[in-house]
PDB file of C-alpha atoms in Angstrom:
ATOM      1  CA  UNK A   1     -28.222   0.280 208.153  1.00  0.00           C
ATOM      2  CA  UNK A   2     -28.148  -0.660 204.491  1.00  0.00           C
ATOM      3  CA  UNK A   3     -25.532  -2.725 203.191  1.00  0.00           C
ATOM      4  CA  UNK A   4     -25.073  -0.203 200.419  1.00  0.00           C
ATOM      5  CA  UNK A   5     -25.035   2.600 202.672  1.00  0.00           C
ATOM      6  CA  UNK A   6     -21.959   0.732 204.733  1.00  0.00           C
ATOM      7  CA  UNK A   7     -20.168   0.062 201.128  1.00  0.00           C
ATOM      8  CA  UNK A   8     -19.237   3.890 201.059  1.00  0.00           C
ATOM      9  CA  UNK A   9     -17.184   3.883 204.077  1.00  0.00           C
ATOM     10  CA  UNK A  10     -14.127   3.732 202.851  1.00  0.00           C
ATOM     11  CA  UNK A  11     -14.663   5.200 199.159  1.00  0.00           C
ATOM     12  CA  UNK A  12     -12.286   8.788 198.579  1.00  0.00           C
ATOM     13  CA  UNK A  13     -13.276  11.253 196.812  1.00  0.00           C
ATOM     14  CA  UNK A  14     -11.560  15.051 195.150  1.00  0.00           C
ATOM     15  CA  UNK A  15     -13.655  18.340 195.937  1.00  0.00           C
ATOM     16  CA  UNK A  16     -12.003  21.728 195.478  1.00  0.00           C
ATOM     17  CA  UNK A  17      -8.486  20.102 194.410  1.00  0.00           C
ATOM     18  CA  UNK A  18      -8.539  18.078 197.875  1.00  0.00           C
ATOM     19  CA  UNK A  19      -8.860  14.441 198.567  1.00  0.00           C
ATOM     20  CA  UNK A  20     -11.150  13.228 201.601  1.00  0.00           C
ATOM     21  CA  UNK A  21     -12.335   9.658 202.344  1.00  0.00           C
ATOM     22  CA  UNK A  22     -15.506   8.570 204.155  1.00  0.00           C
ATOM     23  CA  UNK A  23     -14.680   7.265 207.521  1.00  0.00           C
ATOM     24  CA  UNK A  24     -18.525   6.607 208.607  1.00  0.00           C
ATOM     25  CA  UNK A  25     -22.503   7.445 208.308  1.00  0.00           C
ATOM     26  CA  UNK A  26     -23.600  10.319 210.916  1.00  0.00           C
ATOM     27  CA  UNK A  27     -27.207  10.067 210.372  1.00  0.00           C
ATOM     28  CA  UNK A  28     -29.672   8.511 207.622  1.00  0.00           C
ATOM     29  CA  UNK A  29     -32.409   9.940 206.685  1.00  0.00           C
ATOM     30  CA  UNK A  30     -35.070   9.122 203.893  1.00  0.00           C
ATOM     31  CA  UNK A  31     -34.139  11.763 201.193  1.00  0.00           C
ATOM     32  CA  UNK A  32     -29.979  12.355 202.228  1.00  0.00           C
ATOM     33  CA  UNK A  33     -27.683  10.989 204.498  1.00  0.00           C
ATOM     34  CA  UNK A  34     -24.506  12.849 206.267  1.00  0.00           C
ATOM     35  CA  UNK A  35     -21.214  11.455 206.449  1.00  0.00           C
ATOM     36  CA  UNK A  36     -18.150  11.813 208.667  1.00  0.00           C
ATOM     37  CA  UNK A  37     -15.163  12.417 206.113  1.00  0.00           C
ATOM     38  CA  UNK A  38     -11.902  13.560 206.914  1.00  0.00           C
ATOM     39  CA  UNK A  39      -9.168  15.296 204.256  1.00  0.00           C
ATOM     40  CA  UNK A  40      -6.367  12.844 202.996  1.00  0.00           C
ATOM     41  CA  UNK A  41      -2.850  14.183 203.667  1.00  0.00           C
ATOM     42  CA  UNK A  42      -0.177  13.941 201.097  1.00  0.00           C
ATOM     43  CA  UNK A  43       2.349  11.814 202.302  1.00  0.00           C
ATOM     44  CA  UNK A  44       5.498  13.808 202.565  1.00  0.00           C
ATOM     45  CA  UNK A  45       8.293  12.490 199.849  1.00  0.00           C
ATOM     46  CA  UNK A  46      12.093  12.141 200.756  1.00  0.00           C
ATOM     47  CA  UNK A  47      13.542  12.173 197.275  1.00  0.00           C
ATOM     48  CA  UNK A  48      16.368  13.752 195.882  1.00  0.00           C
ATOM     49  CA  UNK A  49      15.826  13.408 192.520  1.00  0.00           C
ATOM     50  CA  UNK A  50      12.922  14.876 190.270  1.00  0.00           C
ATOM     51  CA  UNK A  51      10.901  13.412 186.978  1.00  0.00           C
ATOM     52  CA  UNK A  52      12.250  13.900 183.629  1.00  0.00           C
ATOM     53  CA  UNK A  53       9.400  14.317 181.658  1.00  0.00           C
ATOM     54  CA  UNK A  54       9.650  13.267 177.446  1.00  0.00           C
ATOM     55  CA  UNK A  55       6.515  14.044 175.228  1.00  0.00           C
ATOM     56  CA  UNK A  56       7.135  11.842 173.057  1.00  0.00           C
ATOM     57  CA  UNK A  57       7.518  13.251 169.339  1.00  0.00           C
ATOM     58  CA  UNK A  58       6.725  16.914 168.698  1.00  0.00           C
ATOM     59  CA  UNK A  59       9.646  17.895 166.796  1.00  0.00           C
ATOM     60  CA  UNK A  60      10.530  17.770 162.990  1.00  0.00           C
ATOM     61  CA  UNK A  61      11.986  15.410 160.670  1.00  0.00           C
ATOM     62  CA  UNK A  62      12.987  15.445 157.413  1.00  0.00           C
ATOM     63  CA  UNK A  63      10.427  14.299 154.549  1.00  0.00           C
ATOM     64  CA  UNK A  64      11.451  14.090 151.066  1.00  0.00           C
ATOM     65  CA  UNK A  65      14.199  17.009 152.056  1.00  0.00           C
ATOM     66  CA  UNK A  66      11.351  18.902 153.876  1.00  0.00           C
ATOM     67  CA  UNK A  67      11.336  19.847 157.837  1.00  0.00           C
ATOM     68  CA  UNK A  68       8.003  18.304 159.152  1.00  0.00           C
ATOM     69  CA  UNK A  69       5.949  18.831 161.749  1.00  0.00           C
ATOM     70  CA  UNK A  70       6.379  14.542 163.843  1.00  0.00           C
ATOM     71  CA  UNK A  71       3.036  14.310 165.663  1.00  0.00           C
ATOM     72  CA  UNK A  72       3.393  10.611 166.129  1.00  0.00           C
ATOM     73  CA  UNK A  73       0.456   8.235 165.311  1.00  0.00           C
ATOM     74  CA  UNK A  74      -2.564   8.992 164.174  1.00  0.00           C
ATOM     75  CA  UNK A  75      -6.290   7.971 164.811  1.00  0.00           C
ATOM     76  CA  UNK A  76      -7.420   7.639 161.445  1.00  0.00           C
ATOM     77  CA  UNK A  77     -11.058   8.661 162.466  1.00  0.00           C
ATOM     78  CA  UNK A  78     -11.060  11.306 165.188  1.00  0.00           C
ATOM     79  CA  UNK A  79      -7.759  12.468 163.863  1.00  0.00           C
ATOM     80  CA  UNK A  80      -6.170  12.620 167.270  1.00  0.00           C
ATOM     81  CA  UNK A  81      -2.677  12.217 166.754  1.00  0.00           C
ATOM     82  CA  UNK A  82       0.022  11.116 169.601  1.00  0.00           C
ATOM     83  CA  UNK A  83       1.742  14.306 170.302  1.00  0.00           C
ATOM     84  CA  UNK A  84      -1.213  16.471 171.124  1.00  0.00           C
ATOM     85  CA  UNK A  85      -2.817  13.802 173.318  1.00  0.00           C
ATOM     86  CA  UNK A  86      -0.152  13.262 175.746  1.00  0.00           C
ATOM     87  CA  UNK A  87       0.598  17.130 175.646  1.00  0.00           C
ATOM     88  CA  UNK A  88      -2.118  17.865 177.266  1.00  0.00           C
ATOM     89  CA  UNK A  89      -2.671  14.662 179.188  1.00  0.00           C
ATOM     90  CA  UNK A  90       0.676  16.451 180.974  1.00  0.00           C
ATOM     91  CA  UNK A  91      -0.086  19.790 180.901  1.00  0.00           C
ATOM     92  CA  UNK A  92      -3.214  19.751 181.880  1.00  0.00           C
ATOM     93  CA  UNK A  93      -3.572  16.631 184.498  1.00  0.00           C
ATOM     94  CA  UNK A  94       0.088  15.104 185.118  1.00  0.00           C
ATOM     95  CA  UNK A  95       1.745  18.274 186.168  1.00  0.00           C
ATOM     96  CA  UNK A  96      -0.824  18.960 188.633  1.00  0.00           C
ATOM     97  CA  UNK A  97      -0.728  15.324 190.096  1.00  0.00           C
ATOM     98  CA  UNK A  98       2.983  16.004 190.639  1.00  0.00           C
ATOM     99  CA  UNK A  99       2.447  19.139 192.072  1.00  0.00           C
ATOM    100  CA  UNK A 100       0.432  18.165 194.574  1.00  0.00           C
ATOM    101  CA  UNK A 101       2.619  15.031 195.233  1.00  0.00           C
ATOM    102  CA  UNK A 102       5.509  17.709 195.826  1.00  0.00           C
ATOM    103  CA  UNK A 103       7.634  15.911 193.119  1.00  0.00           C
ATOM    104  CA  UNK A 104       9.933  17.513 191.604  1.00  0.00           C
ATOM    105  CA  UNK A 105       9.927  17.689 187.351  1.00  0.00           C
ATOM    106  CA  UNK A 106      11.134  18.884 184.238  1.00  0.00           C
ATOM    107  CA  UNK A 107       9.848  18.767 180.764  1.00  0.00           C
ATOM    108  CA  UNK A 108      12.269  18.133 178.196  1.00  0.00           C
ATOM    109  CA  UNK A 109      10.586  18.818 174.752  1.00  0.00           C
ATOM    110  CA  UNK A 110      12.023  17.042 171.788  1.00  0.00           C
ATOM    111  CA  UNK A 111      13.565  19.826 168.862  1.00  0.00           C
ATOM    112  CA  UNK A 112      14.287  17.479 166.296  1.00  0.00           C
ATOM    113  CA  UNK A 113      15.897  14.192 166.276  1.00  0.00           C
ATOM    114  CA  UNK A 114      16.390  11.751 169.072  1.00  0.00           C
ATOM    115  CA  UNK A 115      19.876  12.392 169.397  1.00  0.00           C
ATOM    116  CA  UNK A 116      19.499  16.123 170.382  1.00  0.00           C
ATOM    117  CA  UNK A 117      16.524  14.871 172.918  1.00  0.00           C
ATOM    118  CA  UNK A 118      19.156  12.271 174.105  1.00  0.00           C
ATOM    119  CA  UNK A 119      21.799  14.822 175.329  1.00  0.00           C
ATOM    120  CA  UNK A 120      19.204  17.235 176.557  1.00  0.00           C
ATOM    121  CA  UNK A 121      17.586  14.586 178.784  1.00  0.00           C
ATOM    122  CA  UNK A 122      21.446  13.875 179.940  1.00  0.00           C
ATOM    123  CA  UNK A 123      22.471  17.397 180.822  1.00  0.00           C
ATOM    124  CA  UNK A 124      19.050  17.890 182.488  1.00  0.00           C
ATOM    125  CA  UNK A 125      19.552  14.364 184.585  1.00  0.00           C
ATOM    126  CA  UNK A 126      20.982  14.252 188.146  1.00  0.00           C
ATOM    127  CA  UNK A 127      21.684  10.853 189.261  1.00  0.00           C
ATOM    128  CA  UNK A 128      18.684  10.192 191.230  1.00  0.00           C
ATOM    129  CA  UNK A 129      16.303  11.386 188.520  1.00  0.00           C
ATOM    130  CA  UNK A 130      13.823   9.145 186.247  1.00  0.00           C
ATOM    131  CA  UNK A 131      12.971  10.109 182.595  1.00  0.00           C
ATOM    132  CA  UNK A 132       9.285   8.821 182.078  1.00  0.00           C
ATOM    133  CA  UNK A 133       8.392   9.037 177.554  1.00  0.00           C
ATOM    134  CA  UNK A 134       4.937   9.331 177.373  1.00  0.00           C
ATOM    135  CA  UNK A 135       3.989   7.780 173.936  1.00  0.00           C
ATOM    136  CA  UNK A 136       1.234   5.879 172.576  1.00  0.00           C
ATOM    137  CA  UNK A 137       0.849   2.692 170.797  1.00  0.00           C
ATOM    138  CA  UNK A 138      -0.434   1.936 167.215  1.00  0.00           C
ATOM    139  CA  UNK A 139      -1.704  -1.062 165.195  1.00  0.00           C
ATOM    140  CA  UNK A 140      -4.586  -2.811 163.262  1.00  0.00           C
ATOM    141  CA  UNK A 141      -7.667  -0.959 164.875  1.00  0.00           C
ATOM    142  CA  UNK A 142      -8.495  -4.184 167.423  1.00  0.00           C
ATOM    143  CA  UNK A 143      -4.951  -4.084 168.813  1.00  0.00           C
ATOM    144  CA  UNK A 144      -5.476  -3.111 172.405  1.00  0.00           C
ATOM    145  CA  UNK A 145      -3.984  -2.718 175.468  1.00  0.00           C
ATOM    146  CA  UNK A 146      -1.613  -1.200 178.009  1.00  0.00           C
ATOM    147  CA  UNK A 147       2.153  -2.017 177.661  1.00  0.00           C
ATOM    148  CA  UNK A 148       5.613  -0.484 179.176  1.00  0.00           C
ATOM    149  CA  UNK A 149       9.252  -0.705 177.862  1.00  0.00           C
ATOM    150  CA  UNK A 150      12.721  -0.765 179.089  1.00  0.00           C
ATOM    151  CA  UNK A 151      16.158  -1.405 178.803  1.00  0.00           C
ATOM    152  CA  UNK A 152      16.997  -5.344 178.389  1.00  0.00           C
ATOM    153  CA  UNK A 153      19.644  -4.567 181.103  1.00  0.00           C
ATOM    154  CA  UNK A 154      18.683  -1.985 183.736  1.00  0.00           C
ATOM    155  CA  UNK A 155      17.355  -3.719 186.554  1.00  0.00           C
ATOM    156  CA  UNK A 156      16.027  -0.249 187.921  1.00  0.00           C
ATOM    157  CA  UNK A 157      14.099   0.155 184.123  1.00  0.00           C
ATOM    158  CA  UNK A 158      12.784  -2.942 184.901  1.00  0.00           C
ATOM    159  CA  UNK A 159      11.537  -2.471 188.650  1.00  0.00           C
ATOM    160  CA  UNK A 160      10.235   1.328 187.481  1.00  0.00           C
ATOM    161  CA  UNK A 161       8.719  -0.205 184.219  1.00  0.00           C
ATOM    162  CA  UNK A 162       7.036  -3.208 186.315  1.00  0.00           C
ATOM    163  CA  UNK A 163       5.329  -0.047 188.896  1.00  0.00           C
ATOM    164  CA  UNK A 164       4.371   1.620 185.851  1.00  0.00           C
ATOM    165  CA  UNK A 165       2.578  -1.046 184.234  1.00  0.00           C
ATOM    166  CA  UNK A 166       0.562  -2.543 186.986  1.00  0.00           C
ATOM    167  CA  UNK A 167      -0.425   1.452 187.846  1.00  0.00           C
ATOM    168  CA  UNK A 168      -1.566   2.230 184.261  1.00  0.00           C
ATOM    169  CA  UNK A 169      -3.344  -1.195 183.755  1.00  0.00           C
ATOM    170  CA  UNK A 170      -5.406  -0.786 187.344  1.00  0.00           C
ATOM    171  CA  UNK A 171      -5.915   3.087 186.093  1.00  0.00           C
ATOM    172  CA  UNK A 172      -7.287   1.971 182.300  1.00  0.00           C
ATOM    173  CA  UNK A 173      -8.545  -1.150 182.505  1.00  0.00           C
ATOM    174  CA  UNK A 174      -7.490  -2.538 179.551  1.00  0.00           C
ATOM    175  CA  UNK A 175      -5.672  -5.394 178.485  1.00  0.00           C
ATOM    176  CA  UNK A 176      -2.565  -5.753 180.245  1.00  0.00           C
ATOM    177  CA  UNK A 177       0.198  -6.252 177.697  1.00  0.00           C
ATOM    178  CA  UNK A 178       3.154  -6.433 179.888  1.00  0.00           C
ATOM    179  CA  UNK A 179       6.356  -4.788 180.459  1.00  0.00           C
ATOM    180  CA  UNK A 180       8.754  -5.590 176.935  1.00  0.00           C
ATOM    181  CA  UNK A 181      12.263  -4.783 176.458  1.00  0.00           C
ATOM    182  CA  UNK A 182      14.130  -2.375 174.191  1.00  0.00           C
ATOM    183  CA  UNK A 183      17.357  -3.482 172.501  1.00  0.00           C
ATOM    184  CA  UNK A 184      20.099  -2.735 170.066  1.00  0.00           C
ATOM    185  CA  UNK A 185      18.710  -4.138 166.718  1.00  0.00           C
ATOM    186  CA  UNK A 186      20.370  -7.373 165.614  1.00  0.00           C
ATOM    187  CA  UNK A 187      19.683  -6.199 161.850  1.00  0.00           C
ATOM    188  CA  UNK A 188      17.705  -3.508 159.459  1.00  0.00           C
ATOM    189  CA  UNK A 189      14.891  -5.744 159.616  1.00  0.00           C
ATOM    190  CA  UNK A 190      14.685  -5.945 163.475  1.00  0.00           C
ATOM    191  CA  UNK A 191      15.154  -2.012 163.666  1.00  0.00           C
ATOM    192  CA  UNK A 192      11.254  -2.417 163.147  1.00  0.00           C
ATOM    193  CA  UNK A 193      10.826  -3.803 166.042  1.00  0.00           C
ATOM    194  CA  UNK A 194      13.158  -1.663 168.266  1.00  0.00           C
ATOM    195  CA  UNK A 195      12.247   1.660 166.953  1.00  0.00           C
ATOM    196  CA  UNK A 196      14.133   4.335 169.789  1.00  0.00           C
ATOM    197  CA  UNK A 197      16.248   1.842 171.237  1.00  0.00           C
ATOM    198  CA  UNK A 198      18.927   4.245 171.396  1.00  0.00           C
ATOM    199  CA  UNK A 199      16.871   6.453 174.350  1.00  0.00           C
ATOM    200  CA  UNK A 200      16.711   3.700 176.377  1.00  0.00           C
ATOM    201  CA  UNK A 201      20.626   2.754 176.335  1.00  0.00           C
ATOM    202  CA  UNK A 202      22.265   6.352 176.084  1.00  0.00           C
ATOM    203  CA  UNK A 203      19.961   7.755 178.471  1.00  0.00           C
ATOM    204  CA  UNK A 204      22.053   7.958 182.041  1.00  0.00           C
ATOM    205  CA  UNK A 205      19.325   7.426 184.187  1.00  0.00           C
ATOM    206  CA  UNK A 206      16.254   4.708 184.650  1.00  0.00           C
ATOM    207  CA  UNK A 207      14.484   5.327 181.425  1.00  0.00           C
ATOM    208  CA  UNK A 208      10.810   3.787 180.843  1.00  0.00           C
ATOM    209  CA  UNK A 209       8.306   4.360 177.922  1.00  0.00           C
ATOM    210  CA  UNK A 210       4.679   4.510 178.316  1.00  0.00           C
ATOM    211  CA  UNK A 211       2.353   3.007 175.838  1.00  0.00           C
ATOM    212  CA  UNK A 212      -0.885   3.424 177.694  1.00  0.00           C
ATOM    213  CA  UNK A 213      -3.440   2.400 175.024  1.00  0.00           C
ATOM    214  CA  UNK A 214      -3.814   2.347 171.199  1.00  0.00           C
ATOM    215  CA  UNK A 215      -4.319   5.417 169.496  1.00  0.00           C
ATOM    216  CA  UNK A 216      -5.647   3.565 166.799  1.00  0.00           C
ATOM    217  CA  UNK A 217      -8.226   1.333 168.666  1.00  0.00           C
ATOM    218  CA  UNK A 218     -11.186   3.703 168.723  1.00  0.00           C
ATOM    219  CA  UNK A 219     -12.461   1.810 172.425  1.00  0.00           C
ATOM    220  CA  UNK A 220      -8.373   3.045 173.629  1.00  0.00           C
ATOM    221  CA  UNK A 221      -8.759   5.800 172.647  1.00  0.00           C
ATOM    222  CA  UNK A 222     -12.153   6.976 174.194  1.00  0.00           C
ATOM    223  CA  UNK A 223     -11.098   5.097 177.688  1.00  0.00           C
ATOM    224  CA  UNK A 224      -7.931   6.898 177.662  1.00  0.00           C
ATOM    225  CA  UNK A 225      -9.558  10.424 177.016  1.00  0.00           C
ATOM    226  CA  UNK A 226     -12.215   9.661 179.770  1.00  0.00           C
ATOM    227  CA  UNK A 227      -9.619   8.547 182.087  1.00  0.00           C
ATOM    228  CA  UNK A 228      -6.759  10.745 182.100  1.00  0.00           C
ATOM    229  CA  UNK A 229      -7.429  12.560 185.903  1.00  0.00           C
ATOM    230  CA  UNK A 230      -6.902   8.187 187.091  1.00  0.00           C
ATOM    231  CA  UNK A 231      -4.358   7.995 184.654  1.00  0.00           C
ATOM    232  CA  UNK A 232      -2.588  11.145 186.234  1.00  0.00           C
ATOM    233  CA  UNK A 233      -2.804   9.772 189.806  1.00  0.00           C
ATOM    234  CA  UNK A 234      -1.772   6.078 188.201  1.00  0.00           C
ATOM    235  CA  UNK A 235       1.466   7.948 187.065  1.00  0.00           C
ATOM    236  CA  UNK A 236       2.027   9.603 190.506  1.00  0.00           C
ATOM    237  CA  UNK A 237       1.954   6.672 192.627  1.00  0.00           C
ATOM    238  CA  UNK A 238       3.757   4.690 190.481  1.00  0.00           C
ATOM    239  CA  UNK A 239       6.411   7.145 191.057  1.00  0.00           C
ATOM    240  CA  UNK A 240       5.606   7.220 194.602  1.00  0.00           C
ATOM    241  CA  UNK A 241       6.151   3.402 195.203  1.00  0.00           C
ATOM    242  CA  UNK A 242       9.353   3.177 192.948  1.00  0.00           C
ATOM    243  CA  UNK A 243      11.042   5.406 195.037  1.00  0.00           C
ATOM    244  CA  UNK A 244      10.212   4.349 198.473  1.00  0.00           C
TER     245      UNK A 244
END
């Protein structure tokens, strides 16, 4: 049989919303060949707790004593902004991932400032539940890459942002920028470099933002957008491995 032929044993595959894997070749023949595949079962999960899901941005701020619209970065070319991607990267693929992972999960939809998302992510949190913020990074248009953040001091932040991380980098493919921390600024100046560092210490639960890819990198951004069904199933297992 033809080495190549042999390589597909083992590949999976989704048809019709199910997952199957090739377990061998039946017969080969010169224009198809027929394969013995059987349907993946999803693994049953023993968890008490559920997903708290943060869009990140998508509510208003105040602008020169206006109430604005916060759609988060920008791509200053397609004009895809940070809000609207990860919207319907959830709606759309996430949600369905979880769905058929039987995990639990809530979407908690900022209204305007972080404060107001802060207690709303606490009165929606039981104490096994995780609150993933799905964001996305910006820069000089080179800057590229995957990254994850946490709280400088919650060892489960760390162990959830650490899953994340190695999930979204295998999903994406792009340069892996490591896990960083989040933590109370020192200074104005260092504020800069902490923006939303109050999330990650008032939340009451493990609390881990997603920076999958730059917005602003062109290359990021068309990976991302060609990749969000793997970067749906990165999320999922992720969640599936912290909480084994």
């Amino acid at each position: 049989m033809n080495q190549d032929i042999k390589n597909l044993i083992g590949l999976t595959y989704e048809e019709n919303g199910k997952d199957y894997k090739i377990v061998g070749i039946k017969e080969v023949l010169e224009k198809y060949i027929t394969l013995d595949v059987e349907e993946l079962q999803e693994e049953k999960i023993s968890w008490n707790g559920k997903l708290l899901v943060d869009i990140g941005h998508g509510g208003t701020k105040t602008v020169n004593g206006k109430a604005v619209r916060d759609y988060g970065a920008e791509n200053s070319i397609t004009k895809m902004n940070e809000f609207t991607w990860n919207k319907d990267f959830v709606e759309n693929y996430l949600l369905s991932e979880l769905q058929k992972a039987r995990i639990k999960y809530q979407i908690v939809l900022r209204d305007v400032g972080i404060t107001k998302l802060i207690n709303d992510l606490n009165k929606a949190a039981g104490k096994d539940d995780i609150i993933l913020s799905f964001h996305l990074n910006s820069g000089v248009t080179t800057a590229t890459g995957t990254e994850t953040l946490y709280w400088h001091t919650s060892t489960k932040g760390k162990k959830l942002a650490e899953i994340v991380q190695k999930n979204l980098v295998g999903a994406l493919g792009l340069a892996n920028r490591g896990i960083k921390i989040r933590r109370k600024p020192l200074n104005s100046e260092d504020a800069k470099n902490q923006r939303g560092w109050e999330m990650f210490q008032k939340t009451k639960v493990p609390f881990v933002m997603l920076e999958s890819f730059f917005i602003s990198n062109n290359n990021d951004l068309r990976i991302g957008t060609e990749k969000k069904k793997e970067l749906a199933k990165a999320v999922v297992s992720a969640i599936k491995e912290y909480i084994k």
